[in-house]
Amino acid sequence: MTMDRPNPATPALIAIDWGTTSMRAFLFAADGSVLEAGAHAAGVMSLPRAGGAAAFDAAFETACGAWLDRWPELPVLAAGMVGSAQGWREAPYVNTPVDADALAAGLIRVESARGVPVAIVPGVLEAGTLPDVMRGEETQIVGALADDPALASGAAGALIGLPGTHAKWAWVRAGRIERFRTYMTGELFAVLRDHTILGRTMRAGEHADAGAFRRGVAVAREGREAGLLATIFSTRTLGLTGQLAPESQGDYLSGLLIGHELNALAAMLAGVGTTLAAQPPRLIGDATLCARYLSALREFGCDGARLVERATERGLWRIATQAGLISAAACTPG
Amino acid sequence: MTMDRPNPATPALIAIDWGTTSMRAFLFAADGSVLEAGAHAAGVMSLPRAGGAAAFDAAFETACGAWLDRWPELPVLAAGMVGSAQGWREAPYVNTPVDADALAAGLIRVESARGVPVAIVPGVLEAGTLPDVMRGEETQIVGALADDPALASGAAGALIGLPGTHAKWAWVRAGRIERFRTYMTGELFAVLRDHTILGRTMRAGEHADAGAFRRGVAVAREGREAGLLATIFSTRTLGLTGQLAPESQGDYLSGLLIGHELNALAAMLAGVGTTLAAQPPRLIGDATLCARYLSALREFGCDGARLVERATERGLWRIATQAGLISAAACTPG
């Protein structure tokens, strides 16, 4: 009997991106490609609170049970809020600087009801007087690094942005997350629109108003010294004075907030001796939202930013590989 | 028959501070003192929307009808949101710079159902690319100026702050409001606590935690460059890492926001060539909230700030006098 080359289509890993409001499960082939995927509403905060581990187990069975019935020996990896104190089992944070090795070393395991061990990726903590945390984004960042060998090994730093409800921006170097910061931009936009006086004069437009968005970005950039508190009221006063239509006020406010986020980011970059223009970031996330950031970055003189595709899947695969979860025969390089 | 000196206790003016959520009515004596006052829930936004002018008239009768039954000839003045587009009658904004004369000249009149003319104080507009507006605060600022003859006539500028849901800060000189800016600090605090993830880990404390408040102010001051978006998430992460108790998180966040407001204010003052330490402000507003601002100002090296009492009443009286609403016999100097 001779040693066969592994069939690239042989299932080799089940991995789960298990966040606050939803979960996605992936069946990976031995070459790291995704054979099947499923999206589910069973986010950590969507599960019944009183359900405890049983609720996680049930959601896990719904998402992955059929795969495990066919291939009961497959390793399972999960990342995201599933490892938080409110998750299935808490995976303690690992401290910055962090690379894929450190994440692999920090995996914790929970045994599912059917006896399958589920490895959970730890979150990352930046300690200090203004501590910051991430859970799930570390896996996406590792995915972005895996997508770009120069980035993973080079000594030059790079900026990776993850727009969203809680946007994260990370400074990576030599394959490690060195520092990062959370900006509550998405959540702040939603509460300003839905629960403050600013929303009262807004009307939903049929299309996004890209000009109003860029105007908001420019006002924020100009108003860097004055800051967010001094500029957001202009959403209302420009309306009151007939200079901003109700349909455009939402996009203007979005531009203002993202502009102030980029102001903060520029300050963070100054701390590591570079600028946005010199350091076009990689962006990970929803394409429509990332397009807003690309537009805002151009207003800041930063033209070379680009999107990273499939960062979550790449990151899950990379950490599983690094942790030795995938049998040597199945594991492919890169 | 000889000319009598007016009896100081003779009613000479009815004046109303008519805001968004409440109204206060005052019966003034001929010497400018308040003989009677009443507080009512009939704010502009509390009245039935479909009620139109009749709803304002009914609220006016409830607040002032008994006084007008006894003294039907009394002049009536109102200030605040009652003069907005959603008010009883719109009193168009007057543009900065504005003094008591300009406000008196901008009064508009609405006739009540009983045939009494009600004069309404206009709001103030600062035009420009970032326009700003106030309605009601202009009257309080005039009151603060009336309280301090040196301020009203002197060439040196002064800073007047009105903490609240929408805090206003005005730069006044020679009795005029030269520029001002609105900070949505109070409303932002409320929505961050009530509608975002930051509120989830907060618990109400039995007492305010002055240390946590000052810590928030200090973090904001240090984080001037990073800005509000980059610092508010620390309310949560300091809790997650055991460095801030749930009972202290509200006061910490309050300190953060007020600290960022003072950062913005410092930038505005730099624009007129001065600093907070050199320019201790006068504060108008709720005593407990003003005490927070006094504490925050001390963290910014500004020790001499002080509260202005009865600014609303003084301002209403001053504008009524300036407009000639009060008969010469009743009118007293100062």
XYZ file of C-alpha atoms in Angstrom:
668
model
C 0.000 0.000 0.000
C 1.407 3.381 -1.006
C 0.858 6.733 0.716
C -1.841 8.577 -1.277
C -1.785 12.326 -1.721
C -4.773 13.610 0.253
C -7.838 14.313 -1.855
C -8.180 18.107 -1.829
C -11.945 17.745 -1.534
C -11.782 15.611 1.613
C -13.367 17.450 4.578
C -10.653 18.425 7.046
C -12.137 21.010 9.429
C -15.376 22.430 10.735
C -14.967 26.054 11.781
C -17.464 28.522 13.214
C -17.500 32.296 13.219
C -19.783 32.698 16.246
C -20.581 36.316 17.025
C -23.033 38.350 19.061
C -25.965 38.359 16.664
C -25.292 35.490 14.262
C -23.076 32.507 13.485
C -21.607 31.110 10.289
C -20.358 27.535 10.033
C -17.865 26.317 7.420
C -16.859 22.880 6.231
C -13.269 23.137 4.983
C -11.578 20.808 2.507
C -8.050 19.584 3.026
C -6.686 22.309 0.768
C -8.254 25.063 2.873
C -11.117 25.769 0.514
C -14.686 25.939 1.805
C -16.852 23.000 0.725
C -20.067 24.059 2.430
C -21.188 26.947 4.593
C -24.281 27.836 6.593
C -25.508 31.069 8.188
C -27.595 30.923 11.350
C -29.332 33.448 13.613
C -28.042 31.751 16.776
C -25.696 34.557 17.884
C -24.474 34.531 21.482
C -26.977 37.227 22.453
C -29.797 35.587 20.472
C -29.688 32.361 22.499
C -31.971 32.009 25.540
C -30.021 33.347 28.516
C -31.265 30.625 30.829
C -30.245 27.975 28.288
C -26.623 27.804 29.426
C -24.341 25.281 27.731
C -27.344 23.301 26.442
C -28.442 26.263 24.306
C -24.983 26.484 22.731
C -24.948 22.728 22.210
C -28.316 22.815 20.468
C -27.214 25.656 18.183
C -23.981 23.801 17.448
C -25.928 20.637 16.523
C -28.212 22.604 14.200
C -25.248 24.175 12.427
C -22.768 21.270 12.358
C -24.631 18.082 13.342
C -25.162 16.781 9.811
C -21.461 17.218 8.993
C -20.416 15.436 12.187
C -22.852 12.581 11.481
C -20.948 11.938 8.237
C -17.420 12.767 9.466
C -17.418 12.284 13.257
C -13.650 12.692 13.557
C -13.420 16.209 12.081
C -11.732 18.807 14.285
C -13.891 21.792 15.242
C -12.727 25.374 15.826
C -14.843 28.383 16.840
C -13.989 32.073 17.133
C -15.823 35.161 18.373
C -18.128 35.986 21.258
C -18.694 32.258 21.821
C -15.481 32.497 23.889
C -16.658 35.454 26.013
C -17.897 35.324 29.592
C -21.416 35.170 28.113
C -20.386 32.477 25.633
C -20.205 28.686 25.647
C -16.960 28.664 27.596
C -14.737 31.613 28.379
C -11.420 31.671 26.513
C -9.240 34.114 28.488
C -7.745 36.999 26.519
C -4.169 36.804 25.283
C -2.190 40.025 25.539
C -0.792 42.065 22.669
C 1.465 41.642 20.793
C -0.295 38.589 19.367
C 0.321 36.382 16.330
C -1.362 33.216 15.026
C 0.913 31.087 17.215
C -0.178 32.887 20.372
C -3.830 32.468 19.413
C -3.288 28.760 18.711
C -1.531 28.378 22.056
C -4.425 30.105 23.802
C -7.181 27.832 22.481
C -9.476 26.389 25.122
C -11.749 23.395 24.612
C -15.340 22.588 25.451
C -16.809 19.136 24.859
C -20.119 19.092 23.023
C -22.971 16.786 24.056
C -22.020 14.313 21.351
C -18.483 14.180 22.719
C -16.805 16.305 20.065
C -14.135 18.685 21.388
C -14.695 22.262 20.191
C -11.602 24.490 20.306
C -12.320 28.161 20.960
C -10.039 31.009 19.862
C -9.158 33.459 22.659
C -9.842 37.185 22.360
C -7.059 39.753 22.504
C -6.439 42.304 25.240
C -4.366 45.430 24.952
C -3.635 46.251 28.585
C -2.907 49.719 29.914
C -4.716 52.742 31.285
C -7.084 52.586 28.301
C -7.405 48.849 27.806
C -9.092 47.487 24.712
C -10.436 44.088 23.716
C -11.451 42.159 20.620
C -13.093 38.781 20.042
C -13.419 37.466 16.527
C -11.578 40.326 14.825
C -8.208 38.752 15.775
C -9.154 35.791 13.592
C -10.045 38.071 10.673
C -6.776 39.967 11.060
C -4.856 36.693 11.018
C -6.786 35.908 7.832
C -5.710 39.200 6.276
C -2.105 38.434 7.198
C -2.387 34.938 5.715
C -3.639 36.550 2.503
C -0.476 38.589 2.136
C 2.834 36.825 2.872
C 4.789 40.095 2.730
C 2.554 41.509 5.445
C 2.856 38.397 7.578
C 6.627 38.346 7.598
C 7.766 41.876 6.755
C 9.141 44.260 9.312
C 7.120 47.198 7.978
C 3.870 47.898 9.786
C 0.417 47.842 8.255
C -2.984 49.139 9.222
C -6.053 46.908 9.180
C -9.539 48.297 9.664
C -12.718 46.431 10.497
C -15.652 48.836 10.100
C -18.857 47.943 11.916
C -21.008 48.514 14.977
C -17.782 48.635 16.971
C -15.107 49.409 14.404
C -11.625 48.102 15.213
C -8.367 49.410 13.798
C -5.226 47.385 14.329
C -1.577 48.118 13.733
C 0.211 44.919 12.685
C 3.884 44.237 12.135
C 5.851 41.075 11.407
C 2.672 39.025 11.537
C 1.677 40.334 14.963
C -1.165 42.539 16.193
C 0.828 45.182 18.051
C -1.929 47.610 19.064
C -5.548 48.323 18.310
C -8.434 50.556 19.252
C -12.225 50.207 19.215
C -14.411 53.021 17.856
C -18.131 52.781 18.616
C -18.928 54.535 15.350
C -21.668 52.270 14.023
C -23.518 52.022 17.301
C -23.172 55.765 17.901
C -24.639 56.512 14.465
C -27.600 54.234 15.160
C -28.457 55.797 18.536
C -27.998 59.364 17.284
C -30.389 58.630 14.413
C -32.900 56.564 16.383
C -32.913 58.204 19.806
C -31.812 61.873 19.612
C -33.103 65.131 18.174
C -30.848 64.620 15.128
C -33.091 61.839 13.869
C -36.231 63.965 14.068
C -35.441 66.018 10.990
C -33.977 63.113 8.957
C -35.870 61.348 6.223
C -34.725 58.154 4.529
C -33.558 58.892 0.979
C -34.107 56.601 -1.966
C -30.355 56.501 -2.607
C -27.347 57.276 -0.452
C -26.180 60.880 -0.910
C -22.451 60.475 -1.510
C -21.943 64.250 -1.638
C -23.531 64.758 1.786
C -21.384 61.937 3.148
C -18.178 63.517 1.812
C -19.288 66.890 3.162
C -19.642 65.345 6.626
C -16.174 63.806 6.322
C -14.704 67.174 5.318
C -16.418 68.989 8.220
C -15.052 66.413 10.653
C -11.571 66.702 9.200
C -11.690 70.505 9.428
C -13.177 70.231 12.922
C -10.534 67.882 14.292
C -9.690 70.299 17.106
C -13.310 71.009 17.968
C -14.147 67.315 18.023
C -17.276 65.280 17.581
C -19.362 66.913 20.327
C -18.950 70.322 18.702
C -19.811 69.236 15.161
C -22.689 66.729 15.244
C -25.321 69.383 16.053
C -24.609 70.859 12.612
C -26.633 67.942 11.177
C -29.674 69.734 12.601
C -28.641 73.360 12.126
C -27.711 72.873 8.464
C -31.224 71.500 8.056
C -32.842 74.363 9.988
C -31.035 76.883 7.790
C -32.005 75.167 4.549
C -28.495 73.970 3.695
C -29.055 70.209 4.070
C -32.131 68.290 2.922
C -33.822 65.871 5.343
C -32.936 62.983 2.964
C -29.233 63.901 3.147
C -28.845 64.354 6.892
C -28.259 60.679 7.633
C -25.397 60.434 5.136
C -23.940 63.723 6.381
C -23.959 62.426 9.977
C -22.421 59.134 8.830
C -19.642 61.117 7.134
C -19.115 63.233 10.243
C -18.704 60.198 12.490
C -16.459 58.246 10.130
C -14.438 61.436 9.584
C -13.913 61.787 13.332
C -12.928 58.111 13.467
C -10.274 58.793 10.825
C -9.105 61.844 12.819
C -8.558 59.529 15.772
C -6.849 56.991 13.564
C -4.518 59.658 12.185
C -3.560 60.474 15.789
C -2.906 56.784 16.506
C -0.728 56.528 13.375
C 1.210 59.631 14.400
C 2.021 57.658 17.561
C 3.813 55.029 15.460
C 5.424 57.631 13.211
C 3.346 57.380 10.067
C 0.284 58.870 8.335
C -2.882 57.664 6.633
C -1.602 58.793 3.235
C 1.617 56.818 3.707
C -0.177 53.813 5.140
C -3.220 52.845 3.062
C -5.124 50.326 5.168
C -6.628 46.942 4.393
C -10.342 46.860 5.171
C -12.339 43.856 6.303
C -16.121 43.829 6.454
C -19.428 44.551 4.756
C -18.764 45.801 1.220
C -21.221 48.737 1.330
C -19.849 49.993 4.628
C -16.244 49.496 3.488
C -17.056 51.569 0.380
C -17.979 54.461 2.710
C -14.629 54.117 4.443
C -12.776 54.043 1.123
C -14.540 57.281 0.157
C -13.745 58.869 3.540
C -10.103 57.753 3.306
C -9.815 59.469 -0.083
C -10.993 62.717 1.585
C -8.029 62.225 3.924
C -5.644 61.916 0.985
C -5.406 58.147 1.277
C -6.005 56.477 -2.091
C -4.498 53.009 -1.901
C -6.783 51.304 0.612
C -8.190 47.948 -0.434
C -10.569 45.260 0.737
C -9.519 41.840 2.031
C -11.870 39.067 0.938
C -12.762 35.991 3.006
C -10.660 37.112 5.950
C -12.728 35.130 8.463
C -12.429 31.841 6.594
C -8.712 32.343 5.985
C -8.116 33.200 9.627
C -10.008 30.201 10.984
C -8.072 27.899 8.653
C -4.755 29.487 9.572
C -5.299 29.181 13.332
C -6.508 25.580 12.983
C -3.393 24.771 10.967
C -1.128 26.538 13.440
C -2.736 24.658 16.329
C -2.176 21.304 14.654
C -5.904 20.587 14.550
C -5.669 19.438 10.959
C -3.981 16.123 10.265
C -0.574 16.486 8.638
C -1.790 14.595 5.568
C -4.596 17.107 4.982
C -2.605 20.170 5.782
C -1.393 22.148 2.805
C 1.147 24.900 2.883
C 0.271 28.627 2.787
C -52.240 115.701 42.553
C -48.564 114.814 42.831
C -46.633 112.208 40.899
C -46.258 109.193 43.214
C -43.158 107.049 43.220
C -44.264 103.681 41.864
C -44.970 101.102 44.533
C -42.158 98.558 44.159
C -44.641 95.744 44.770
C -46.983 96.790 41.949
C -47.093 94.093 39.249
C -45.377 95.372 36.118
C -44.715 92.358 33.849
C -45.713 88.799 33.190
C -42.851 86.831 31.656
C -42.630 83.208 30.564
C -39.661 80.904 30.123
C -41.321 78.498 27.686
C -39.093 75.619 26.706
C -39.329 72.206 25.079
C -40.418 70.174 28.078
C -41.740 72.712 30.575
C -42.671 76.342 31.152
C -42.226 78.728 34.054
C -44.302 81.892 34.423
C -43.262 84.912 36.514
C -45.139 87.904 37.831
C -42.621 90.742 38.164
C -42.931 93.763 40.437
C -42.056 97.247 39.250
C -38.590 96.953 40.778
C -37.789 93.827 38.787
C -38.275 91.413 41.655
C -40.440 88.325 41.218
C -43.739 88.494 43.120
C -45.102 85.115 42.088
C -43.930 82.215 39.942
C -45.455 79.010 38.635
C -43.955 75.904 36.993
C -45.983 73.951 34.455
C -45.480 70.799 32.398
C -46.840 72.454 29.237
C -43.571 72.506 27.273
C -43.734 73.052 23.523
C -43.233 69.339 22.853
C -45.648 68.323 25.630
C -48.624 70.088 24.035
C -50.898 68.115 21.686
C -49.463 68.523 18.181
C -52.878 68.876 16.598
C -53.804 71.573 19.110
C -52.163 74.422 17.181
C -52.476 77.934 18.573
C -55.428 76.889 20.761
C -53.194 74.513 22.730
C -50.704 77.309 23.408
C -53.532 79.641 24.352
C -54.959 77.136 26.817
C -51.546 76.580 28.428
C -51.038 80.339 28.580
C -54.420 80.803 30.313
C -53.594 78.085 32.855
C -50.274 79.713 33.682
C -51.163 83.417 33.511
C -54.978 83.722 33.376
C -55.485 84.506 37.069
C -52.851 87.290 36.936
C -54.447 88.790 33.817
C -57.898 88.641 35.415
C -56.598 90.957 38.171
C -54.244 93.102 36.068
C -55.507 92.911 32.468
C -53.141 95.630 31.225
C -49.873 93.896 32.175
C -47.380 93.436 29.339
C -46.445 89.812 28.567
C -43.094 88.522 27.310
C -42.131 84.933 26.467
C -38.786 83.363 25.542
C -37.657 79.928 24.419
C -38.963 77.252 22.068
C -42.373 78.964 22.111
C -40.865 81.111 19.327
C -39.682 78.167 17.210
C -41.317 76.829 14.059
C -43.065 74.303 16.333
C -44.061 77.036 18.820
C -46.965 79.435 19.215
C -45.608 81.798 16.575
C -42.198 81.701 14.941
C -39.865 84.508 15.937
C -37.169 84.544 13.239
C -33.574 84.247 14.441
C -31.436 87.354 14.804
C -27.821 86.952 13.715
C -24.729 87.195 15.906
C -23.371 89.472 17.246
C -26.441 90.074 19.387
C -27.135 92.254 22.429
C -30.287 92.952 24.464
C -31.207 95.774 22.067
C -31.130 93.456 19.072
C -33.301 90.907 20.902
C -35.764 93.642 21.894
C -35.872 94.862 18.307
C -36.538 91.326 17.093
C -39.586 90.657 19.289
C -42.634 89.387 17.451
C -46.184 89.442 18.830
C -49.019 86.960 18.969
C -52.437 87.915 20.315
C -53.918 85.540 22.853
C -57.570 84.521 22.819
C -58.366 87.097 25.492
C -56.806 89.806 23.351
C -53.551 90.196 25.260
C -50.502 90.743 23.070
C -47.674 88.295 23.928
C -44.210 89.410 22.835
C -41.840 86.552 21.927
C -38.054 86.806 22.112
C -36.278 85.697 18.917
C -33.644 82.985 18.919
C -30.057 83.632 17.822
C -28.330 82.268 14.726
C -24.613 82.080 14.145
C -24.413 81.740 10.382
C -21.557 80.077 8.493
C -20.502 76.677 7.255
C -21.250 75.247 10.704
C -24.286 77.293 11.694
C -25.583 77.150 15.237
C -28.801 78.223 16.927
C -30.169 78.945 20.383
C -33.647 79.728 21.716
C -34.045 80.681 25.354
C -30.340 80.635 26.216
C -29.920 84.125 24.689
C -32.291 85.409 27.379
C -30.292 83.695 30.128
C -27.042 85.102 28.760
C -28.546 88.592 28.735
C -29.506 87.912 32.349
C -25.922 86.981 33.219
C -24.713 90.195 31.570
C -27.323 92.232 33.490
C -25.970 90.653 36.665
C -22.483 91.997 36.030
C -22.191 95.585 34.785
C -18.470 95.199 34.070
C -19.244 92.259 31.799
C -22.045 94.098 30.033
C -19.965 97.134 29.144
C -16.329 96.003 29.276
C -14.247 95.385 26.192
C -12.754 92.168 27.598
C -14.453 88.970 26.539
C -16.070 86.431 28.820
C -17.188 82.856 28.539
C -20.679 81.760 29.572
C -21.645 78.107 29.755
C -25.108 76.598 29.935
C -24.745 72.878 30.711
C -27.687 70.662 29.838
C -29.156 68.245 27.311
C -27.711 70.484 24.615
C -25.001 72.462 26.360
C -24.280 75.905 24.916
C -21.084 77.867 25.365
C -21.045 81.521 24.362
C -18.265 84.037 23.986
C -19.550 87.492 24.957
C -17.904 90.891 24.704
C -19.144 94.415 25.326
C -22.581 93.113 26.191
C -22.909 91.126 22.961
C -23.043 87.409 22.172
C -20.264 87.190 19.600
C -20.135 83.425 18.981
C -21.427 80.223 20.473
C -21.482 76.485 19.976
C -23.880 73.692 20.955
C -22.541 70.444 22.461
C -25.006 67.541 22.616
C -23.290 66.247 25.746
C -26.318 65.590 27.951
C -28.332 63.876 25.249
C -25.314 61.840 24.148
C -24.725 60.638 27.699
C -28.361 59.572 28.012
C -28.398 57.558 24.779
C -25.019 55.935 25.449
C -26.274 54.821 28.872
C -29.785 53.827 27.804
C -29.299 52.431 24.312
C -25.729 51.133 23.801
C -23.530 48.340 25.097
C -21.952 50.798 27.573
C -25.131 50.832 29.650
C -25.245 47.038 29.937
C -22.441 46.815 32.477
C -23.451 49.952 34.426
C -25.262 49.845 37.737
C -26.737 52.867 39.494
C -24.673 53.761 42.547
C -26.098 55.053 45.803
C -23.928 58.163 45.552
C -22.133 59.830 42.672
C -18.514 58.647 42.382
C -16.593 61.921 42.148
C -13.286 60.083 41.690
C -14.578 58.117 38.704
C -15.941 61.347 37.222
C -12.570 63.096 37.552
C -10.834 60.043 36.111
C -13.071 60.274 33.045
C -12.267 63.976 32.701
C -8.545 63.240 32.923
C -8.750 60.464 30.314
C -10.605 62.786 27.943
C -8.065 65.541 28.502
C -5.179 63.155 27.846
C -7.057 61.720 24.866
C -7.752 65.057 23.209
C -6.005 63.949 20.005
C -7.697 60.551 19.938
C -11.106 62.087 20.521
C -14.380 60.881 21.924
C -14.889 57.913 19.574
C -11.583 56.399 20.643
C -12.095 56.788 24.395
C -15.730 55.991 25.280
C -15.292 52.228 24.797
C -12.911 52.316 27.781
C -16.019 52.626 29.988
C -16.641 48.985 29.115
C -13.085 47.685 28.892
C -12.080 49.143 32.265
C -15.046 47.239 33.664
C -14.131 44.015 31.823
C -10.606 44.191 33.214
C -11.749 44.840 36.780
C -10.523 48.442 36.912
C -13.908 50.195 37.136
C -16.872 49.039 39.208
C -20.320 48.866 37.569
C -21.550 51.573 39.989
C -18.778 53.948 38.832
C -19.101 53.522 35.066
C -21.857 56.124 34.657
C -19.852 58.825 36.423
C -16.724 57.861 34.483
C -18.604 58.189 31.179
C -20.079 61.509 32.316
C -16.551 62.731 33.062
C -15.304 61.505 29.676
C -18.011 63.381 27.780
C -17.741 66.605 29.759
C -13.954 66.371 29.433
C -14.257 66.126 25.653
C -16.649 69.093 25.725
C -13.997 71.097 27.559
C -11.389 69.961 25.003
C -13.614 71.423 22.296
C -14.146 74.567 24.329
C -10.402 74.982 24.795
C -10.052 74.820 20.999
C -12.774 77.478 20.583
C -11.023 79.718 23.122
C -7.723 79.275 21.312
C -9.561 80.710 18.310
C -10.150 83.958 20.210
C -6.651 83.960 21.698
C -7.275 82.826 25.252
C -7.426 79.724 27.472
C -9.755 78.150 30.000
C -7.355 78.884 32.853
C -7.207 82.558 31.861
C -10.930 82.760 31.264
C -12.926 81.186 34.104
C -16.495 80.929 32.811
C -19.851 81.856 34.305
C -22.176 78.869 34.463
C -25.958 78.945 34.196
C -28.129 75.933 34.937
C -29.012 73.093 37.259
C -26.824 73.285 40.378
C -25.899 69.573 40.499
C -24.906 69.514 36.839
C -23.001 72.803 37.164
C -21.090 71.306 40.103
C -19.864 68.567 37.727
C -18.664 71.212 35.296
C -16.896 73.122 38.080
C -15.094 69.908 39.044
C -14.169 69.195 35.407
C -12.957 72.771 34.916
C -10.635 72.378 37.906
C -9.119 69.302 36.195
C -8.392 71.661 33.283
C -6.607 74.100 35.603
C -9.532 76.496 35.700
C -10.408 77.416 39.296
C -12.343 80.670 39.163
C -15.584 79.570 37.477
C -18.783 80.586 39.225
C -22.538 80.174 38.970
C -24.952 82.882 37.879
C -28.229 82.820 39.825
C -31.670 83.698 38.417
C -30.268 84.342 34.934
C -33.595 83.578 33.245
C -35.611 86.013 35.371
C -32.982 88.742 35.015
C -32.820 88.253 31.260
C -36.578 88.388 30.763
C -36.770 91.576 32.815
C -33.870 93.124 30.960
C -35.308 92.446 27.507
C -38.754 93.679 28.562
C -37.174 96.875 29.864
C -35.070 97.317 26.748
C -38.149 96.827 24.564
C -40.114 99.462 26.441
C -42.752 96.950 27.500
C -42.699 98.259 31.055
C -44.234 101.648 31.698
C -41.691 104.347 32.464
C -43.205 104.827 35.917
C -42.602 101.185 36.813
C -39.220 100.878 35.208
C -36.292 101.035 37.583
C -32.664 101.354 36.624
C -30.222 98.421 36.542
